[in-house]
Amino acid sequence: MNKVIFSVIFLLLFTIFVDAQVYNPVKWKTDVVKISDSEFELQAKAVIESGWHLYSQNVLDGGPIPTHFTFPKSFDFQLIGSVKEGNGKTINDPVFKMLIKFFEKETVFKQRIKVTRTKPFAIKTEVGFMVCNDENCLPPSDEEIVFNVDPKAVTAVKAEEKILKEIFSADSSTAVKTNETVAVKAVAAEIPELKKEVKKPLKNNNSKSFLGIFIIAFLSGFAALLTPCVFPMIPMTVSYFTKQSKTKAAGVKNALIYGFSIVIIYVLLGSIVTAVFGADSLNALSTNVWFNLIFFILLVVFACSFLGAFQIILPNSLANKVDSQADKGGLIGIFFMALALAIVSFSCTGPIVGTLLVEAASKGGIAPIVGMLGFSIAIALPFSLFAAFPGWLNALPKSGGWLNTVKVVLGFLELALAFKFLSNADLVLQLHWLEREVFLAIWIAVFGVLAFYLFGKITLPHDSPQNHISVGRLTLGLLVLSFTIYLIPGLFGAPLKLISGFPPPKHYSESPDGFGANNSNEVNTLLPEGAEFGPQNIITFHDYKKGMEFAKKAGKPVLLDFTGYACVNCRKMEELVWSDSKVLNVLKNELVLISLYVDDKKELPADEQYISQTTGKKIKTIGNKWSDLQIKTYKANAQPFYVLVNHSGESLNEPSAYNADINNYLFWLQDGISNFN
């Protein structure tokens, strides 16, 4: 998961402690338009230099810093609604992997206020914003802008009429020479556009971002339906409502209330998770070692439960108490019937719900709520539909051994996913306990055993005896077997792009080129002091000082690679861009690579620990040290971040971030090397 929360903190603190800025690509202009006798519209216009873009107010968690306005508390005016903004441009950002809205050239932000005084006054407002271009981003800035409000001014309608009269009466040649008239024409041209923008609703990018979570949770809900704890409950519950209700309409209504109650129960669970951990801090957990270890253990427990080792059930006393409340009837009785279903089926749904909450927690924001909404709708939908159309029950397959098969398959999937969390912890701590070969061997074993199970060669507790294999089970078995065979070449150096991001990177391996390969990595005598073989077998230094000393002796420029062990985009650059033959030749022969891991948890010696002058935080680990260097020197802390420097540490060209364009990245490398020579 990304380290954006920490990036935000570092960049904000950097802005406080550092005043000097190399770039200032955004200029702010203010205007005040009178709407009525008591209402005004504050307009903040951002004029943006070419090549730069300013981010919207509506940016999802995990993205860049959004633009935001802070208005002072005053008895002179009251805010009406929130700050409105223009349409801008929305793209699927390749770095942040999300839809992001931004503005180019210029844009206008508008805030309506109600004035409570009659004399002119000024509103000092603070605007926070972040700007980027195609190569890098500037630290977030806070700037004070001032709106001068005159309650006695004419309204916007009258002002527009006055402006139009002046435009049509002005001579063209004179207007070009008169700054005042030109300015008036510009304002007049903006007025109708501003009116149009006020009427247009803002896009809700949050809903688009959470759509993927909702779909996955929805499909997981359907998987939970096909388990022995839930599936048999469908005809039983629907029959209860149709028999107990006096009319068909009443039965349908009660079943709908029952389904709605299920949704409320699970959404409430997601809300509790969000409230306990905090909507903005959940995604920080995904890079935490303890988070990954705890959920590795949880998923293994869930997997063992699905495989039949034991059942995870809630206390019987709780189930009995809820069941007694369900007998009361009415809306409360129906709600407790839904709660009873959630409790009784917990042994099957609990592991799925737990896994969903783990994944949603790594996304942050209201993701747990969205996940539980999708899951609960999938659970509740069949009960409502079958109550409305009881005849459909005849089309349902009968309960049997296939329900346990579904449960076992989910158990194997949970077991495979668990080792991804363990791998994350191992990568961050650099223990080398779960290297690429070990990880792939575990997955090959897990999916291989699953294939044997589906073919009927292995039986587990709660399995029913079978005389033959169904077509569906055979088909699924063949798919799993094919996937298992696909994994095997990964032990011998195959890239396995189908599962890119799940196993550890190739260089985090006993033998980066695969078993039995003639691997030069094993010839440590060829390595300079303090170096090792990194991604794509490139000689890599992890210490800045040693790398710079070697570069001086070799007479080559230096590529500073600010990276992270848990950085997904870093791995993509190494596997997809650095693997190109031309790029690889440059990286191996024409420069010295220094990879600085900002999430390295190894502690610095006590005498090397210090308080950062940039962030004010104590620098205790090697990762802290390199992160502080990146922030202090280059005003950035996102990874990957590449800087070409000479032997004095001076930049040879503009730094580069994530760039999947091989030719563009190659040109950037060659440009820096050319400047060095």
Short mmCIF file of N, CA, C and O in Angstrom, two decimals, residues 156-231:
data_model
loop_
_atom_site.label_atom_id
_atom_site.label_comp_id
_atom_site.label_asym_id
_atom_site.label_seq_id
_atom_site.Cartn_x
_atom_site.Cartn_y
_atom_site.Cartn_z
N ALA A 156 -24.62 42.14 -9.04
CA ALA A 156 -23.94 41.59 -10.22
C ALA A 156 -24.72 41.87 -11.50
O ALA A 156 -24.14 42.12 -12.55
N VAL A 157 -26.06 41.83 -11.42
CA VAL A 157 -26.87 42.07 -12.62
C VAL A 157 -26.66 43.48 -13.14
O VAL A 157 -26.43 43.71 -14.32
N LYS A 158 -26.70 44.45 -12.23
CA LYS A 158 -26.49 45.84 -12.63
C LYS A 158 -25.06 46.05 -13.11
O LYS A 158 -24.81 46.79 -14.05
N ALA A 159 -24.11 45.39 -12.46
CA ALA A 159 -22.72 45.53 -12.87
C ALA A 159 -22.51 44.98 -14.28
O ALA A 159 -21.79 45.56 -15.09
N GLU A 160 -23.18 43.85 -14.58
CA GLU A 160 -23.03 43.25 -15.90
C GLU A 160 -23.60 44.18 -16.96
O GLU A 160 -23.01 44.35 -18.03
N GLU A 161 -24.75 44.79 -16.68
CA GLU A 161 -25.34 45.72 -17.63
C GLU A 161 -24.38 46.90 -17.89
O GLU A 161 -24.19 47.33 -19.02
N LYS A 162 -23.77 47.40 -16.81
CA LYS A 162 -22.84 48.53 -16.94
C LYS A 162 -21.63 48.13 -17.78
O LYS A 162 -21.16 48.87 -18.64
N ILE A 163 -21.11 46.90 -17.53
CA ILE A 163 -19.94 46.42 -18.27
C ILE A 163 -20.24 46.29 -19.75
O ILE A 163 -19.47 46.72 -20.61
N LEU A 164 -21.41 45.72 -20.06
CA LEU A 164 -21.78 45.51 -21.46
C LEU A 164 -21.93 46.84 -22.20
O LEU A 164 -21.52 46.99 -23.35
N LYS A 165 -22.53 47.83 -21.51
CA LYS A 165 -22.67 49.14 -22.12
C LYS A 165 -21.31 49.74 -22.43
O LYS A 165 -21.08 50.31 -23.48
N GLU A 166 -20.37 49.57 -21.48
CA GLU A 166 -19.05 50.13 -21.68
C GLU A 166 -18.32 49.45 -22.83
O GLU A 166 -17.62 50.07 -23.61
N ILE A 167 -18.52 48.12 -22.94
CA ILE A 167 -17.85 47.38 -24.01
C ILE A 167 -18.34 47.83 -25.38
O ILE A 167 -17.56 48.11 -26.29
N PHE A 168 -19.67 47.91 -25.52
CA PHE A 168 -20.23 48.23 -26.83
C PHE A 168 -20.03 49.70 -27.21
O PHE A 168 -20.06 50.05 -28.38
N SER A 169 -19.82 50.53 -26.21
CA SER A 169 -19.62 51.95 -26.51
C SER A 169 -18.16 52.30 -26.71
O SER A 169 -17.83 53.34 -27.24
N ALA A 170 -17.25 51.39 -26.26
CA ALA A 170 -15.83 51.69 -26.36
C ALA A 170 -15.33 51.46 -27.77
O ALA A 170 -15.72 50.52 -28.45
N ASP A 171 -14.42 52.31 -28.18
CA ASP A 171 -13.79 52.16 -29.49
C ASP A 171 -12.75 51.05 -29.41
O ASP A 171 -12.00 50.95 -28.46
N SER A 172 -12.68 50.18 -30.44
CA SER A 172 -11.80 49.02 -30.39
C SER A 172 -10.34 49.42 -30.21
O SER A 172 -9.64 48.85 -29.42
N SER A 173 -9.91 50.41 -31.01
CA SER A 173 -8.51 50.79 -30.93
C SER A 173 -8.18 51.37 -29.57
O SER A 173 -7.11 51.15 -29.02
N THR A 174 -9.12 52.15 -29.01
CA THR A 174 -8.89 52.74 -27.70
C THR A 174 -8.89 51.67 -26.63
O THR A 174 -8.10 51.72 -25.69
N ALA A 175 -9.76 50.65 -26.79
CA ALA A 175 -9.87 49.59 -25.79
C ALA A 175 -8.57 48.82 -25.65
O ALA A 175 -8.19 48.40 -24.56
N VAL A 176 -7.87 48.63 -26.77
CA VAL A 176 -6.62 47.89 -26.71
C VAL A 176 -5.58 48.66 -25.92
O VAL A 176 -4.76 48.08 -25.21
N LYS A 177 -5.65 49.99 -26.01
CA LYS A 177 -4.65 50.81 -25.33
C LYS A 177 -5.02 51.09 -23.88
O LYS A 177 -4.18 51.47 -23.09
N THR A 178 -6.29 50.93 -23.54
CA THR A 178 -6.74 51.27 -22.20
C THR A 178 -6.84 50.02 -21.34
O THR A 178 -7.68 49.17 -21.58
N ASN A 179 -5.97 49.92 -20.36
CA ASN A 179 -5.94 48.73 -19.51
C ASN A 179 -7.26 48.53 -18.80
O ASN A 179 -7.74 47.41 -18.63
N GLU A 180 -7.88 49.62 -18.36
CA GLU A 180 -9.11 49.52 -17.60
C GLU A 180 -10.22 48.91 -18.44
O GLU A 180 -10.94 48.02 -18.00
N THR A 181 -10.33 49.35 -19.71
CA THR A 181 -11.38 48.84 -20.58
C THR A 181 -11.13 47.37 -20.93
O THR A 181 -12.06 46.57 -20.99
N VAL A 182 -9.86 47.02 -21.18
CA VAL A 182 -9.53 45.63 -21.48
C VAL A 182 -9.91 44.72 -20.31
O VAL A 182 -10.47 43.64 -20.47
N ALA A 183 -9.61 45.19 -19.10
CA ALA A 183 -9.96 44.41 -17.91
C ALA A 183 -11.46 44.24 -17.79
O ALA A 183 -11.95 43.17 -17.43
N VAL A 184 -12.20 45.31 -18.09
CA VAL A 184 -13.66 45.25 -18.02
C VAL A 184 -14.20 44.23 -19.01
O VAL A 184 -15.09 43.45 -18.72
N LYS A 185 -13.62 44.22 -20.22
CA LYS A 185 -14.06 43.25 -21.23
C LYS A 185 -13.79 41.82 -20.75
O LYS A 185 -14.60 40.92 -20.96
N ALA A 186 -12.65 41.61 -20.13
CA ALA A 186 -12.31 40.27 -19.64
C ALA A 186 -13.30 39.80 -18.60
O ALA A 186 -13.74 38.65 -18.60
N VAL A 187 -13.66 40.72 -17.68
CA VAL A 187 -14.64 40.36 -16.64
C VAL A 187 -15.98 40.04 -17.27
O VAL A 187 -16.66 39.09 -16.90
N ALA A 188 -16.37 40.84 -18.25
CA ALA A 188 -17.66 40.61 -18.90
C ALA A 188 -17.69 39.26 -19.60
O ALA A 188 -18.70 38.57 -19.61
N ALA A 189 -16.57 38.90 -20.20
CA ALA A 189 -16.52 37.61 -20.88
C ALA A 189 -16.64 36.46 -19.90
O ALA A 189 -17.13 35.38 -20.23
N GLU A 190 -16.17 36.68 -18.66
CA GLU A 190 -16.20 35.61 -17.67
C GLU A 190 -17.57 35.42 -17.03
O GLU A 190 -17.92 34.33 -16.60
N ILE A 191 -18.36 36.48 -16.95
CA ILE A 191 -19.61 36.43 -16.20
C ILE A 191 -20.55 35.32 -16.65
O ILE A 191 -20.99 34.52 -15.84
N PRO A 192 -20.88 35.20 -17.96
CA PRO A 192 -21.79 34.12 -18.35
C PRO A 192 -21.20 32.74 -18.10
O PRO A 192 -21.91 31.80 -17.75
N GLU A 193 -19.85 32.60 -18.28
CA GLU A 193 -19.24 31.30 -18.03
C GLU A 193 -19.31 30.92 -16.56
O GLU A 193 -19.53 29.78 -16.20
N LEU A 194 -19.11 31.95 -15.71
CA LEU A 194 -19.18 31.70 -14.27
C LEU A 194 -20.58 31.26 -13.87
O LEU A 194 -20.76 30.38 -13.03
N LYS A 195 -21.58 31.88 -14.48
CA LYS A 195 -22.96 31.50 -14.17
C LYS A 195 -23.22 30.05 -14.56
O LYS A 195 -23.88 29.30 -13.86
N LYS A 196 -22.69 29.65 -15.73
CA LYS A 196 -22.89 28.27 -16.18
C LYS A 196 -22.24 27.29 -15.22
O LYS A 196 -22.78 26.25 -14.90
N GLU A 197 -21.03 27.65 -14.75
CA GLU A 197 -20.30 26.74 -13.88
C GLU A 197 -20.99 26.57 -12.53
O GLU A 197 -20.95 25.50 -11.93
N VAL A 198 -21.63 27.64 -12.04
CA VAL A 198 -22.32 27.54 -10.76
C VAL A 198 -23.46 26.54 -10.84
O VAL A 198 -23.76 25.81 -9.90
N LYS A 199 -24.09 26.47 -12.01
CA LYS A 199 -25.25 25.58 -12.17
C LYS A 199 -24.85 24.12 -12.35
O LYS A 199 -25.65 23.23 -12.16
N LYS A 200 -23.57 23.90 -12.77
CA LYS A 200 -23.16 22.52 -13.04
C LYS A 200 -22.76 21.82 -11.74
O LYS A 200 -22.00 22.36 -10.95
N PRO A 201 -23.27 20.60 -11.49
CA PRO A 201 -22.92 19.89 -10.25
C PRO A 201 -21.49 19.38 -10.31
O PRO A 201 -20.97 19.08 -11.38
N LEU A 202 -20.87 19.25 -9.14
CA LEU A 202 -19.53 18.69 -9.05
C LEU A 202 -19.59 17.19 -9.25
O LEU A 202 -20.52 16.53 -8.82
N LYS A 203 -18.56 16.64 -9.89
CA LYS A 203 -18.48 15.19 -10.05
C LYS A 203 -18.07 14.55 -8.74
O LYS A 203 -17.25 15.07 -8.02
N ASN A 204 -18.65 13.41 -8.46
CA ASN A 204 -18.32 12.69 -7.24
C ASN A 204 -17.33 11.58 -7.57
O ASN A 204 -17.69 10.47 -7.92
N ASN A 205 -16.03 11.90 -7.50
CA ASN A 205 -15.00 10.93 -7.83
C ASN A 205 -14.91 9.83 -6.79
O ASN A 205 -14.41 8.75 -7.06
N ASN A 206 -15.37 10.10 -5.55
CA ASN A 206 -15.31 9.09 -4.51
C ASN A 206 -16.10 7.85 -4.90
O ASN A 206 -15.66 6.73 -4.70
N SER A 207 -17.27 8.07 -5.48
CA SER A 207 -18.13 6.94 -5.84
C SER A 207 -17.47 6.07 -6.89
O SER A 207 -17.60 4.85 -6.88
N LYS A 208 -16.72 6.71 -7.83
CA LYS A 208 -16.04 5.93 -8.86
C LYS A 208 -14.91 5.12 -8.26
O LYS A 208 -14.67 3.98 -8.66
N SER A 209 -14.19 5.72 -7.31
CA SER A 209 -13.07 5.01 -6.70
C SER A 209 -13.54 3.82 -5.89
O SER A 209 -12.90 2.77 -5.88
N PHE A 210 -14.66 3.97 -5.19
CA PHE A 210 -15.15 2.90 -4.32
C PHE A 210 -15.97 1.86 -5.08
O PHE A 210 -16.38 0.86 -4.49
N LEU A 211 -16.19 2.09 -6.37
CA LEU A 211 -16.99 1.15 -7.15
C LEU A 211 -16.33 -0.22 -7.18
O LEU A 211 -17.01 -1.26 -7.06
N GLY A 212 -14.99 -0.25 -7.34
CA GLY A 212 -14.28 -1.53 -7.37
C GLY A 212 -14.44 -2.29 -6.07
O GLY A 212 -14.63 -3.51 -6.06
N ILE A 213 -14.35 -1.57 -4.94
CA ILE A 213 -14.52 -2.21 -3.63
C ILE A 213 -15.93 -2.78 -3.50
O ILE A 213 -16.12 -3.90 -3.01
N PHE A 214 -16.91 -2.01 -3.96
CA PHE A 214 -18.30 -2.44 -3.87
C PHE A 214 -18.52 -3.73 -4.69
O PHE A 214 -19.16 -4.67 -4.22
N ILE A 215 -17.97 -3.77 -5.90
CA ILE A 215 -18.16 -4.93 -6.78
C ILE A 215 -17.53 -6.18 -6.17
O ILE A 215 -18.12 -7.27 -6.15
N ILE A 216 -16.29 -6.03 -5.66
CA ILE A 216 -15.61 -7.18 -5.04
C ILE A 216 -16.40 -7.69 -3.84
O ILE A 216 -16.58 -8.89 -3.64
N ALA A 217 -16.88 -6.74 -3.02
CA ALA A 217 -17.66 -7.12 -1.84
C ALA A 217 -18.98 -7.78 -2.24
O ALA A 217 -19.43 -8.73 -1.60
N PHE A 218 -19.59 -7.27 -3.30
CA PHE A 218 -20.85 -7.83 -3.79
C PHE A 218 -20.65 -9.27 -4.24
O PHE A 218 -21.43 -10.18 -3.90
N LEU A 219 -19.58 -9.52 -5.00
CA LEU A 219 -19.28 -10.89 -5.45
C LEU A 219 -18.94 -11.79 -4.27
O LEU A 219 -19.29 -12.98 -4.26
N SER A 220 -18.26 -11.22 -3.26
CA SER A 220 -17.94 -12.00 -2.06
C SER A 220 -19.21 -12.38 -1.32
O SER A 220 -19.30 -13.46 -0.73
N GLY A 221 -20.20 -11.49 -1.34
CA GLY A 221 -21.49 -11.80 -0.73
C GLY A 221 -22.17 -12.97 -1.40
O GLY A 221 -22.74 -13.85 -0.72
N PHE A 222 -22.08 -13.02 -2.72
CA PHE A 222 -22.67 -14.16 -3.44
C PHE A 222 -21.91 -15.45 -3.13
O PHE A 222 -22.50 -16.53 -3.04
N ALA A 223 -20.59 -15.33 -2.95
CA ALA A 223 -19.81 -16.52 -2.56
C ALA A 223 -20.25 -17.01 -1.19
O ALA A 223 -20.35 -18.22 -0.95
N ALA A 224 -20.50 -16.06 -0.28
CA ALA A 224 -20.97 -16.44 1.06
C ALA A 224 -22.33 -17.11 1.02
O ALA A 224 -22.64 -17.98 1.84
N LEU A 225 -23.15 -16.70 0.05
CA LEU A 225 -24.47 -17.34 -0.10
C LEU A 225 -24.35 -18.82 -0.39
O LEU A 225 -25.18 -19.63 0.02
N LEU A 226 -23.28 -19.20 -1.12
CA LEU A 226 -23.11 -20.58 -1.55
C LEU A 226 -22.33 -21.39 -0.54
O LEU A 226 -21.52 -22.25 -0.89
N THR A 227 -22.54 -21.11 0.72
CA THR A 227 -21.89 -21.87 1.80
C THR A 227 -22.96 -22.61 2.59
O THR A 227 -24.13 -22.23 2.59
N PRO A 228 -22.57 -23.67 3.29
CA PRO A 228 -23.56 -24.50 4.01
C PRO A 228 -24.32 -23.75 5.10
O PRO A 228 -25.39 -24.22 5.51
N CYS A 229 -23.78 -22.63 5.58
CA CYS A 229 -24.44 -21.91 6.67
C CYS A 229 -25.54 -20.97 6.18
O CYS A 229 -26.42 -20.59 6.96
N VAL A 230 -25.47 -20.56 4.91
CA VAL A 230 -26.39 -19.52 4.42
C VAL A 230 -27.38 -20.09 3.40
O VAL A 230 -28.59 -19.82 3.49
N PHE A 231 -26.89 -20.85 2.45
CA PHE A 231 -27.75 -21.30 1.36
C PHE A 231 -29.02 -22.02 1.82
O PHE A 231 -30.12 -21.71 1.34
#
